[in-house]
mmCIF file of C-alpha atoms in Angstrom:
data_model
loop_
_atom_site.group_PDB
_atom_site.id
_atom_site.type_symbol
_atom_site.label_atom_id
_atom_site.label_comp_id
_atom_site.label_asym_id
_atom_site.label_seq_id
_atom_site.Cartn_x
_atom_site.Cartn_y
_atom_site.Cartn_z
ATOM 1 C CA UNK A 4 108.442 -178.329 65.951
ATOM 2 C CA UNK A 5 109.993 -180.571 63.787
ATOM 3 C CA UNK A 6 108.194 -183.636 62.584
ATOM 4 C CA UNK A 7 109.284 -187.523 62.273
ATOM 5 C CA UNK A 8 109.209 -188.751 58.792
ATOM 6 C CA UNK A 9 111.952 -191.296 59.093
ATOM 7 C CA UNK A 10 112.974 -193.722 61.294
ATOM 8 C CA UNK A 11 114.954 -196.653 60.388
ATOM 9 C CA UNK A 12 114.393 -198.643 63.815
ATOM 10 C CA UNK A 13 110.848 -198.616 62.717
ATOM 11 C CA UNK A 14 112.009 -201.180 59.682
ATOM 12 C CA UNK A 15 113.637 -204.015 59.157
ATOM 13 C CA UNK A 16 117.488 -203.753 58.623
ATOM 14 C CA UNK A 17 117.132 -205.287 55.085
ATOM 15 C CA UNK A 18 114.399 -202.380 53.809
ATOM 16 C CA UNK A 19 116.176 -199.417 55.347
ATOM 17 C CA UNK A 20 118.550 -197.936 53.365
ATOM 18 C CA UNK A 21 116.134 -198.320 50.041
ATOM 19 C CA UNK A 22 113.640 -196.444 52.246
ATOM 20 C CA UNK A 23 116.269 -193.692 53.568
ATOM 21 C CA UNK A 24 116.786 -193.507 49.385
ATOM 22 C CA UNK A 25 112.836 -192.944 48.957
ATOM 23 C CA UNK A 26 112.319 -190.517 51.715
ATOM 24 C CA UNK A 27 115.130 -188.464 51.168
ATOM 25 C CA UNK A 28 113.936 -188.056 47.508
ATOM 26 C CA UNK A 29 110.867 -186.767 48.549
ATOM 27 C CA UNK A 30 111.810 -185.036 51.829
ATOM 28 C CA UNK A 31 114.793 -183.398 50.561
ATOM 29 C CA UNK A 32 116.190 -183.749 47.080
ATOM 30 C CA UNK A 33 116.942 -187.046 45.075
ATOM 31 C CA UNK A 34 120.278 -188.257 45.594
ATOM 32 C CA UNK A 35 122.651 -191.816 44.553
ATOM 33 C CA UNK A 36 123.822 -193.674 47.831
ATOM 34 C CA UNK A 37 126.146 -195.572 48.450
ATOM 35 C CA UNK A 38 126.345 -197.644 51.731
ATOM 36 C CA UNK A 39 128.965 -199.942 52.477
ATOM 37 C CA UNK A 40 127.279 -201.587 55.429
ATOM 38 C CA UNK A 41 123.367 -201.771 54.388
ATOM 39 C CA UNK A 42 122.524 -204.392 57.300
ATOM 40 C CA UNK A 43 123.780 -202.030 59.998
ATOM 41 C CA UNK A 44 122.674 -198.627 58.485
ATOM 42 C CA UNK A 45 120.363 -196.374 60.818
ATOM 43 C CA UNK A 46 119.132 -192.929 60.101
ATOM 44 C CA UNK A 47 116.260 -190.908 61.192
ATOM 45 C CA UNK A 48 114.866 -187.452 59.477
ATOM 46 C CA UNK A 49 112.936 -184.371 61.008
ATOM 47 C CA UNK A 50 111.367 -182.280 58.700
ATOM 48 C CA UNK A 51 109.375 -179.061 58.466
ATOM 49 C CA UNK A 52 108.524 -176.219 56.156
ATOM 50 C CA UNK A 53 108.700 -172.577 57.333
ATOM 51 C CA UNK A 54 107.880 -169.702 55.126
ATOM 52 C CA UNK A 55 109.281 -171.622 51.987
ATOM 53 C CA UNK A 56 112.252 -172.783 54.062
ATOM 54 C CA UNK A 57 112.908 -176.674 54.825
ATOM 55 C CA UNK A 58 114.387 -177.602 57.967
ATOM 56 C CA UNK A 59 115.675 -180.740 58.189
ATOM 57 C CA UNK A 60 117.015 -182.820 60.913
ATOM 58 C CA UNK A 61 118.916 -185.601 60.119
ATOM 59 C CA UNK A 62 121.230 -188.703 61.723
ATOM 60 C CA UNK A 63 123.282 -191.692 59.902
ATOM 61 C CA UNK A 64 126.075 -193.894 60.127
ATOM 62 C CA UNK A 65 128.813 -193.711 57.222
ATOM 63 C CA UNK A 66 127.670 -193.150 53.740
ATOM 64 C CA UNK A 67 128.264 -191.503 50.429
ATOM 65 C CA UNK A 68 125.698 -189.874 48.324
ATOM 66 C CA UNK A 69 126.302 -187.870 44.750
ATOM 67 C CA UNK A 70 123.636 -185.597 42.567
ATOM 68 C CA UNK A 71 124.530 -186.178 39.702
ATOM 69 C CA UNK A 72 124.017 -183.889 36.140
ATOM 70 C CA UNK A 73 121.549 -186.613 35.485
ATOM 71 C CA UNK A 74 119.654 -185.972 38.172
ATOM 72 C CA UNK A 75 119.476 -182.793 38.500
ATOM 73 C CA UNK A 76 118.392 -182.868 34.575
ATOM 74 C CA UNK A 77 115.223 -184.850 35.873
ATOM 75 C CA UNK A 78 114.482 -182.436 38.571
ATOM 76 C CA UNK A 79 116.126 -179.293 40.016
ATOM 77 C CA UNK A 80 114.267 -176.920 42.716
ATOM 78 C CA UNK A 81 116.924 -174.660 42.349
ATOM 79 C CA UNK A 82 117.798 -174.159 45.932
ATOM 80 C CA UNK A 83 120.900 -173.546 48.470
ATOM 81 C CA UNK A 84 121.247 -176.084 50.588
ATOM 82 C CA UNK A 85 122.829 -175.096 54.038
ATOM 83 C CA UNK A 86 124.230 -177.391 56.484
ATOM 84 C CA UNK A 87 125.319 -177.419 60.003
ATOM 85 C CA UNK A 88 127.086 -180.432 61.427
ATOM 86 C CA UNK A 89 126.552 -181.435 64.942
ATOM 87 C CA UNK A 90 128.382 -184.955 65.377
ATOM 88 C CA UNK A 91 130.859 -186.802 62.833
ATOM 89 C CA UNK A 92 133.078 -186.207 60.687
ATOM 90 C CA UNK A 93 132.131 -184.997 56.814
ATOM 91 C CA UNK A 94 133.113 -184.003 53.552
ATOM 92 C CA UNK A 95 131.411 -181.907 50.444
ATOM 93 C CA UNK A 96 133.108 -181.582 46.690
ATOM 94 C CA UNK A 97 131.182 -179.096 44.706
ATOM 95 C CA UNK A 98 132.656 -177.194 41.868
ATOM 96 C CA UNK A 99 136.135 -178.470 42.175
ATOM 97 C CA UNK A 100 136.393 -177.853 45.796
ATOM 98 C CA UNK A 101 136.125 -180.039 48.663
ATOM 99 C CA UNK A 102 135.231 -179.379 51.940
ATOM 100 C CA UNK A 103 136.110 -181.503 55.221
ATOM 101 C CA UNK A 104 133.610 -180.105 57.895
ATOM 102 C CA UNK A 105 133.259 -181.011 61.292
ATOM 103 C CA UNK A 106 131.199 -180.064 64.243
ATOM 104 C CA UNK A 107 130.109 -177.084 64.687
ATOM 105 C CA UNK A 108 131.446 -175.775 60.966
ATOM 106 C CA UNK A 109 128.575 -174.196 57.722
ATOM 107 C CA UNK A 110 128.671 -175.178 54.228
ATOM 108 C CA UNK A 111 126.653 -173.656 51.763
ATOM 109 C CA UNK A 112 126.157 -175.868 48.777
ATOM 110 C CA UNK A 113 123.524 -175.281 45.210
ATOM 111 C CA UNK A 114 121.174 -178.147 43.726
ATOM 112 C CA UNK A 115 122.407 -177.054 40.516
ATOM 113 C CA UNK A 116 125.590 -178.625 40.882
ATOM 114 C CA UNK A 117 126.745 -181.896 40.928
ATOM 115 C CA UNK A 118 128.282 -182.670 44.495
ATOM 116 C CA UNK A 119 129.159 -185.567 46.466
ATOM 117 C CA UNK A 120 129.063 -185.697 50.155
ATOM 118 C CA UNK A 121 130.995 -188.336 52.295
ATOM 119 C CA UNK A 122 129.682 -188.939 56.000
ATOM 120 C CA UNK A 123 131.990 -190.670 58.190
ATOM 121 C CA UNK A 124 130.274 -191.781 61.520
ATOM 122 C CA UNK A 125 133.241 -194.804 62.650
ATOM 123 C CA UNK A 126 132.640 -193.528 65.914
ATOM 124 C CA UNK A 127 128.949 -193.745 66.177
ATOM 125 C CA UNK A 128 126.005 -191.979 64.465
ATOM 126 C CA UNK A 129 126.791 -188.354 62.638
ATOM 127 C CA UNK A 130 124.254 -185.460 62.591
ATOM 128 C CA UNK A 131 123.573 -182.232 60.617
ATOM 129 C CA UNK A 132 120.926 -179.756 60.285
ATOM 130 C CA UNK A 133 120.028 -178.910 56.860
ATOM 131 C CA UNK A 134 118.272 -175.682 55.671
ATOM 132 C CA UNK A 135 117.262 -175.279 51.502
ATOM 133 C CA UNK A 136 116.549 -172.240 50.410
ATOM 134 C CA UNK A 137 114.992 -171.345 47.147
ATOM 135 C CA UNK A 138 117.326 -169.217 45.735
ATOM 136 C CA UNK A 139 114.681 -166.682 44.535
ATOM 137 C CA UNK A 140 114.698 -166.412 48.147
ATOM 138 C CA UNK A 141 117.844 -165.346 48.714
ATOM 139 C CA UNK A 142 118.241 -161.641 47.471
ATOM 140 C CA UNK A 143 121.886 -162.134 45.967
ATOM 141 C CA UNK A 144 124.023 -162.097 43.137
ATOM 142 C CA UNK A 145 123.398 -165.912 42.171
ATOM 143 C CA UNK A 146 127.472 -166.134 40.798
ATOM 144 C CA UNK A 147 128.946 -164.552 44.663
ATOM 145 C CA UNK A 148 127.206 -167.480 46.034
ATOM 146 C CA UNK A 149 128.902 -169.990 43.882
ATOM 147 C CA UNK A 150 131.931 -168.766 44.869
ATOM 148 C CA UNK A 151 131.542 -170.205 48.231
ATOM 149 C CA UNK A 152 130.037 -173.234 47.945
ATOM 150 C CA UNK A 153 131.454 -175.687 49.110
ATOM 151 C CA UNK A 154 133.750 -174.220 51.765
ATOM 152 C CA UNK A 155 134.123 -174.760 55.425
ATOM 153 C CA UNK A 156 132.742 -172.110 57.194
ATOM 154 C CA UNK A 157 132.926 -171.266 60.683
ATOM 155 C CA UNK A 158 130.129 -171.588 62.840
ATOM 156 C CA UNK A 159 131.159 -170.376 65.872
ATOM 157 C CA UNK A 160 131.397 -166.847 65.240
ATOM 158 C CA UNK A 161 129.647 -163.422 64.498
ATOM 159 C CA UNK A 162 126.778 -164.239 61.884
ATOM 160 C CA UNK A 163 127.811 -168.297 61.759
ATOM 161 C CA UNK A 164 127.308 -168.273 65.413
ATOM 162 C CA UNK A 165 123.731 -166.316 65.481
ATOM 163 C CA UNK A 166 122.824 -169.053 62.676
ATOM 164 C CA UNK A 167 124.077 -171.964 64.254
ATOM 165 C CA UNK A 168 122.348 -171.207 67.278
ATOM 166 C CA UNK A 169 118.724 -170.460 65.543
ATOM 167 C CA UNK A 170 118.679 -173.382 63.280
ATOM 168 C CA UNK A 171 119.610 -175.520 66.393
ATOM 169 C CA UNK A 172 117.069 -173.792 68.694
ATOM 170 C CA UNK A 173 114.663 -174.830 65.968
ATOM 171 C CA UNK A 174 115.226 -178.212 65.726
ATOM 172 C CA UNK A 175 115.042 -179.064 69.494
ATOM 173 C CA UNK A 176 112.138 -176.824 70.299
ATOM 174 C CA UNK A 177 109.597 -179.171 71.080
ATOM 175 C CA UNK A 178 106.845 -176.844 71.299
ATOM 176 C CA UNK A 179 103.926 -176.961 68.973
ATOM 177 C CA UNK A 180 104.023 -174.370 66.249
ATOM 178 C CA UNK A 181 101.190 -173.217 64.492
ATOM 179 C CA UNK A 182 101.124 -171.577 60.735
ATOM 180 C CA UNK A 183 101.934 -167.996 61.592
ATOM 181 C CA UNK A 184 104.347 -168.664 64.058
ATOM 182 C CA UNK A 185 106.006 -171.091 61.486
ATOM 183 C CA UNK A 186 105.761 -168.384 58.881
ATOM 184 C CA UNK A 187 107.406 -166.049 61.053
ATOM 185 C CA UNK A 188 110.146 -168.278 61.875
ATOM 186 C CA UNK A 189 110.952 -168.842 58.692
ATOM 187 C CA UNK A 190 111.131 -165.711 57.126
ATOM 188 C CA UNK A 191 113.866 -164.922 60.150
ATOM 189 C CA UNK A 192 115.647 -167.645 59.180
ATOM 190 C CA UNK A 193 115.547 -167.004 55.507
ATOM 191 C CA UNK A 194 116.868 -163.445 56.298
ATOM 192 C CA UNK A 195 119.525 -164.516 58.709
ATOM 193 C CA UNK A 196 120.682 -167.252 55.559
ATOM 194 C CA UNK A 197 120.654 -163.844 53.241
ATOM 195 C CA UNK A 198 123.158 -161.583 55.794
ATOM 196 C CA UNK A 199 125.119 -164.795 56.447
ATOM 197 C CA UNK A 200 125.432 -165.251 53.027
ATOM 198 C CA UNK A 201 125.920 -161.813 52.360
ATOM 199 C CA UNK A 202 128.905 -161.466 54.799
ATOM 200 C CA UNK A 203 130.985 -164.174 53.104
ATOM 201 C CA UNK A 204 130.598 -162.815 49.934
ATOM 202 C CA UNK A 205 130.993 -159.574 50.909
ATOM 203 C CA UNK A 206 127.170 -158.122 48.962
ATOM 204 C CA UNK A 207 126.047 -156.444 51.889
ATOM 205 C CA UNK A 208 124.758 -153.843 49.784
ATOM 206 C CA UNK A 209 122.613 -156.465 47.817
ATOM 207 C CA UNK A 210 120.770 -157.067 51.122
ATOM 208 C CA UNK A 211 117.231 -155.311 51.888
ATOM 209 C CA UNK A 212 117.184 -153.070 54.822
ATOM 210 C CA UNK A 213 114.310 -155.114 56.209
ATOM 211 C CA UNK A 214 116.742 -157.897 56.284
ATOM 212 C CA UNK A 215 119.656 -155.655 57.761
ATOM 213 C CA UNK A 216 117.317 -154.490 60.485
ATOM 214 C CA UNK A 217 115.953 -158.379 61.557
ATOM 215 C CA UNK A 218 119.977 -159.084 61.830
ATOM 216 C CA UNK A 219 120.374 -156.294 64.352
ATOM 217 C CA UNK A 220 117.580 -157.160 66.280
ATOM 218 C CA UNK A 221 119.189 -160.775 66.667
ATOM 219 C CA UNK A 222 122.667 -159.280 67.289
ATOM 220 C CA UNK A 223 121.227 -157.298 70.286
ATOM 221 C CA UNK A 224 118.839 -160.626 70.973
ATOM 222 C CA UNK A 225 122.352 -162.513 70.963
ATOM 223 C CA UNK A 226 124.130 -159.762 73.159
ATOM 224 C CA UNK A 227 121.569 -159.624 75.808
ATOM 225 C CA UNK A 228 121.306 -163.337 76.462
ATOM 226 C CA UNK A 229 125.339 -163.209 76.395
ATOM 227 C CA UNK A 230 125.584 -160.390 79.632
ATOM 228 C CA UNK A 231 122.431 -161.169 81.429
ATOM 229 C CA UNK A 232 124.357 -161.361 84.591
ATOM 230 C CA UNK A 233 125.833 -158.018 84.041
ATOM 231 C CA UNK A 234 124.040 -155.521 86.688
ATOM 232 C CA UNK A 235 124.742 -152.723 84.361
ATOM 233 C CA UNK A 236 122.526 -154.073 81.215
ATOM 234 C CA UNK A 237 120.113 -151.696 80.282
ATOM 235 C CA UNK A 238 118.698 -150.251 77.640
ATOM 236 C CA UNK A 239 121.344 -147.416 77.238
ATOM 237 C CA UNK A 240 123.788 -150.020 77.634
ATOM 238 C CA UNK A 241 122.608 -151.664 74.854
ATOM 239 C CA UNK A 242 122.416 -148.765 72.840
ATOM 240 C CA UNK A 243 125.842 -147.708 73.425
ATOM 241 C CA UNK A 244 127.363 -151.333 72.780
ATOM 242 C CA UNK A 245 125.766 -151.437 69.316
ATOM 243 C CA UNK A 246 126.317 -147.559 68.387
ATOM 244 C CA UNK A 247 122.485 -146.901 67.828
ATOM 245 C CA UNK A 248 120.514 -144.248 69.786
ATOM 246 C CA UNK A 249 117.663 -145.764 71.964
ATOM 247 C CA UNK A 250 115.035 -144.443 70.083
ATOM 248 C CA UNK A 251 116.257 -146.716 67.206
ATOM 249 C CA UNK A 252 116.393 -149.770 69.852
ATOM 250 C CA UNK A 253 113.146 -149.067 71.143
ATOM 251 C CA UNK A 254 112.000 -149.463 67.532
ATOM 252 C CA UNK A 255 113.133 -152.802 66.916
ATOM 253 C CA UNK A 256 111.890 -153.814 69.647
ATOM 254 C CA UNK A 257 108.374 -152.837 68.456
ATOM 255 C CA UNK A 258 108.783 -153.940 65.448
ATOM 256 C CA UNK A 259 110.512 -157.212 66.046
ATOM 257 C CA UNK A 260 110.396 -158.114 69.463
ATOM 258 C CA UNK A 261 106.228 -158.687 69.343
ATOM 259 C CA UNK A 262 104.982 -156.954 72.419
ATOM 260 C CA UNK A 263 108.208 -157.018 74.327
ATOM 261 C CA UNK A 264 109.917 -154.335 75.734
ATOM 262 C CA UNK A 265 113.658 -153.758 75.792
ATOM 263 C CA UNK A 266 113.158 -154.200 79.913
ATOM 264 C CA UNK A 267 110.829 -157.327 79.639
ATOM 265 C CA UNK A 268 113.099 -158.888 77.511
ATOM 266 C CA UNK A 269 115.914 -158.235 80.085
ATOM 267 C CA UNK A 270 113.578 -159.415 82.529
ATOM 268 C CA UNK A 271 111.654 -162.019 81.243
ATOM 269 C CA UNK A 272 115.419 -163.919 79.767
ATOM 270 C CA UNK A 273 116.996 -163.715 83.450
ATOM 271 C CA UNK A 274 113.970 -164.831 85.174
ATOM 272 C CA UNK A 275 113.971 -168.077 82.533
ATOM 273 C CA UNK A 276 117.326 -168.799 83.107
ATOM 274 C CA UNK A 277 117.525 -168.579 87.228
ATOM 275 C CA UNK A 278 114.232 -171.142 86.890
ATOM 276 C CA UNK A 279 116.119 -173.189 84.854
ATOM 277 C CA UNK A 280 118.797 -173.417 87.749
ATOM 278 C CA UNK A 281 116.098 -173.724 90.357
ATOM 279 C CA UNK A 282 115.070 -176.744 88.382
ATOM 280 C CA UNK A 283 118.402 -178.445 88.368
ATOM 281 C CA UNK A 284 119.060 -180.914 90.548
ATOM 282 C CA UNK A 285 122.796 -180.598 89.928
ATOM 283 C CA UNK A 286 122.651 -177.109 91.322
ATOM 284 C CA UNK A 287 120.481 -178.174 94.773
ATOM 285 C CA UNK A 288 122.974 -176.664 96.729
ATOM 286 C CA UNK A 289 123.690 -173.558 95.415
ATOM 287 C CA UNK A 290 121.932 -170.482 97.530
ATOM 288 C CA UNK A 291 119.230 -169.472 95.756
ATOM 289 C CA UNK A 292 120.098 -165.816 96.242
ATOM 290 C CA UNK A 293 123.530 -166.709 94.144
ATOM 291 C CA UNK A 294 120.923 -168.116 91.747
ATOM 292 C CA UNK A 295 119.497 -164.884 91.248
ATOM 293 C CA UNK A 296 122.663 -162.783 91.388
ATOM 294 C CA UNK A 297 123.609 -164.801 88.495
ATOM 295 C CA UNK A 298 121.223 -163.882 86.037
ATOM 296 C CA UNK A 299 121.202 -159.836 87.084
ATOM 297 C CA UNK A 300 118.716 -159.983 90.083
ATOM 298 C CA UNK A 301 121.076 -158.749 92.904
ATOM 299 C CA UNK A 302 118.276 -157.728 95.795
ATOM 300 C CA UNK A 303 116.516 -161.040 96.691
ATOM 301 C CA UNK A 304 113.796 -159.591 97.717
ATOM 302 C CA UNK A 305 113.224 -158.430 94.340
ATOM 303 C CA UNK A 306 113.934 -161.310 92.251
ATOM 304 C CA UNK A 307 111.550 -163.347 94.696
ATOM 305 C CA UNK A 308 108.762 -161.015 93.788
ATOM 306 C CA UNK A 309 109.485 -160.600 90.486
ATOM 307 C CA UNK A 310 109.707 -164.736 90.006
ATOM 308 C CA UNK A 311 105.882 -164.979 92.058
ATOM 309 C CA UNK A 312 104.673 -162.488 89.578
ATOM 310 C CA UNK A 313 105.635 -164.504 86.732
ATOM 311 C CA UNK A 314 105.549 -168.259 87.606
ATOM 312 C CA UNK A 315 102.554 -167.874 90.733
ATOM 313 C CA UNK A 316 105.124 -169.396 93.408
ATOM 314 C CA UNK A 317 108.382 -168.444 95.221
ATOM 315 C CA UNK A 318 111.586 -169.563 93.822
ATOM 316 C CA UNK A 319 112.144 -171.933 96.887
ATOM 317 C CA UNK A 320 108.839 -173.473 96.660
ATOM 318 C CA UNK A 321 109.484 -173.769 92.991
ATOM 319 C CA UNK A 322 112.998 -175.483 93.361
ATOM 320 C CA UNK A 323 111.266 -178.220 96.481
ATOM 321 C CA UNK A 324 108.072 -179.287 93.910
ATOM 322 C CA UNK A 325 111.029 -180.076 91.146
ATOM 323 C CA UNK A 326 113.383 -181.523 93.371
ATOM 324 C CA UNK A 327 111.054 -183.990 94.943
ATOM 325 C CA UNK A 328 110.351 -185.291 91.302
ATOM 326 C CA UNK A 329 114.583 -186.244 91.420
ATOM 327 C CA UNK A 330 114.885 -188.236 94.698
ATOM 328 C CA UNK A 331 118.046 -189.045 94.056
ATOM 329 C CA UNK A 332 121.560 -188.003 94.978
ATOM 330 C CA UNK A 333 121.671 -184.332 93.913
ATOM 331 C CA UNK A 334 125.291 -184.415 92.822
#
C-alpha cells in the first residue's frame, strides 16, 4: 500500500544523508539535520496519500532534526503531525515541553511550531509511523490541540490502541490499493485522528456524529477480533457489551461494514484466523479441530464446511499444500 521513495542502500554512503535531507523536504516537511555519523547513516521512507492524509513509513539510525521559525516562515502546510514509534528510543520538544517516547507510545506535534526531535537508534535502526493531518481536517478547537503537543501518549490503550493498530495495519498491508479504497481509508483514519484527538483534550462535543459513529464501528470491529474464540459472540452479545440495541448495530454495519453482516464478519474473521494457523508450520501439530475451536468453530464438521465454502478445499488439504512448501523441521 505504501510506496518506496527512499532507500539509502540504493546510494552511496557519501550522498545519503543530503538525499534523506531532499526527500524528506518534499515527502514530508523541510527540516535541519544533524547527523553525527554521515558515512554510516541508513534510512528508508514509505509514503502514501489517503483522502488528504500522508502516511509515512520511516527507518534511521541516530539523528537530530529541528523546524525552525525560519522555516516554517518559508513554508508551512499547517498540519498535525502524528507519530507512532515502533523501534528506538526518541525524543520531541515543542512548546516548552519535551517528550521521551518509546515503542509503542503517540505524540501529536503542529508544523507551526518550532520543534526538535532527537532519534536515538545505538542499538540498531529506529522506526515510526507518521500521519499529517491538515488541520482544517481535524474538526477541533485549534488551541486544545496545542495543549498536547508534544506529550507522550499511550498507545496501547482504548482509542491509542484502535489507532496504533490501523496506522500499523496500513503500513504493512501489502495489497494493492486503488483510489477509492485509498480514499476510504483515509477518511477513517482522519476520523479516528479527530476522536483520538478529541479524547485527550477532552472536545468530544466538537466531534461530528459521523465521526462518533465510524469510532463505534471500530470499537465493535476491535471487540470482535478481541473474543473471536468466545462461543457466545453474537450479535446480541455485541449489542449488550457496547449498550446499543441491535437495530443500531445492524446499522453500522450497513453503513460501515460495506456488504458485511454482523454474522459474516464473525464468520469471515474466525475463518481468516484458523487459516492462518493451518498455514503455520509452527503449529503442524496442533489438531486441527483445536484449530477451529480456537477461533469459535466448536463442531468440526461445521467449520470444515464452512472453510470449503470459502477457500474451495478442506482445512487438512489446505494445511498439507502449505506445509509441503516448509520441508523443514516443523518446530
Amino acid at each position: 500500500m505504501l510506496q518506496t521513495v527512499f532507500d539509502s542502500g540504493d546510494l552511496p554512503a557519501p550522498d545519503r544523508a543530503d538525499a534523506w535531507r531532499d526527500i524528506t523536504a518534499s515527502a514530508l516537511i523541510p527540516n535541519e539535520f544533524h547527523i553525527d555519523r554521515a558515512a554510516e547513516f541508513q534510512a528508508s521512507l514509505r509514503t502514501a496519500d489517503m483522502d488528504g492524509a500522508q502516511v509515512t513509513a520511516l527507518t534511521y539510525t541516530s539523528m537530530k532534526s529541528r523546524r525552525t521559525p525560519h522555516l516554517i516562515r518559508r513554508s508551512d502546510p499547517e498540519m498535525y503531525a502524528i507519530g507512532l514509534i515502533l523501534r528506538g528510543e526518541q525524543a520531541i520538544v515543542q512548546d516548552r515541553r519535551e517528550a521521551p517516547i518509546g515503542v509503542g507510545d503517540l505524540v501529536v506535534y503542529s508544523t507551526s511550531h518550532p520543534y526538535e526531535a532527537v532519534v536515538d537508534a545505538r542499538q540498531g535502526i529506529a522506526a515510526s509511523l507518521v500521519v499529517q493531518v491538515p488541520r482544517t481536517r481535524v474538526p477541533l478547537p485549534s488551541n486544545r490541540v496545542d495543549q498536547i503537543t508534544a506529550i507522550r501518549l499511550p498507545g496501547q490503550e482504548s482509542i491509542g490502541r484502535l489507532l496504533g493498530c490501523y496506522l500499523t495495519q496500513l503500513a504493512t498491508d501489502t495489497d494493492p490499493c486503488r483510489p477509492p479504497d485509498s480514499q476510504r481509508l483515509g477518511s477513517i483514519l482522519i476520523d479516528l485522528i479527530t476522536a483520538w484527538l478529541a479524547h485527550h483534550t477532552e472536545a468530544t462535543d466538537h466531534t461530528p456524529a459521523h465521526t462518533r459513529q465510524q469510532l463505534q464501528f471500530l470499537q465493535i470491529q476491535d471487540f470482535i477480533r478481541q473474543h473471536l474464540g468466545a462461543a457466545e459472540l453474537s450479535p446480541s452479545a455485541i449489542a449488550a457489551a457496547h449498550h446499543i440495541s441491535l437495530r443500531t448495530l445492524h446499522r453500522l454495519f450497513h453503513r460501515y461494514a460495506h456488504g458485511a453482516t454482523v454474522a459474516s464478519y464473525i464468520r469471515h474473521q474466525r475463518l481468516t484466523q484458523a487459516r492462518r494457523d493451518l498455514a503455520d508450520p509452527r503449529l503442524a501439530n496442533r489438531p486441527i479441530h483445536a484449530i477451529a475451536a480456537r477461533w469459535g468453530f466448536p463442531h468440526l464438521p461445521d467449520f470444515s464446511r464452512a472453510f470449503r465454502a470459502t477457500y474451495g478445499t478442506t482445512p487438512t488439504e489446505f494445511r498439507h499444500g502449505n506445509l509441503r512448501a516448509y520441508p523443514g523441521p516443523q518446530s
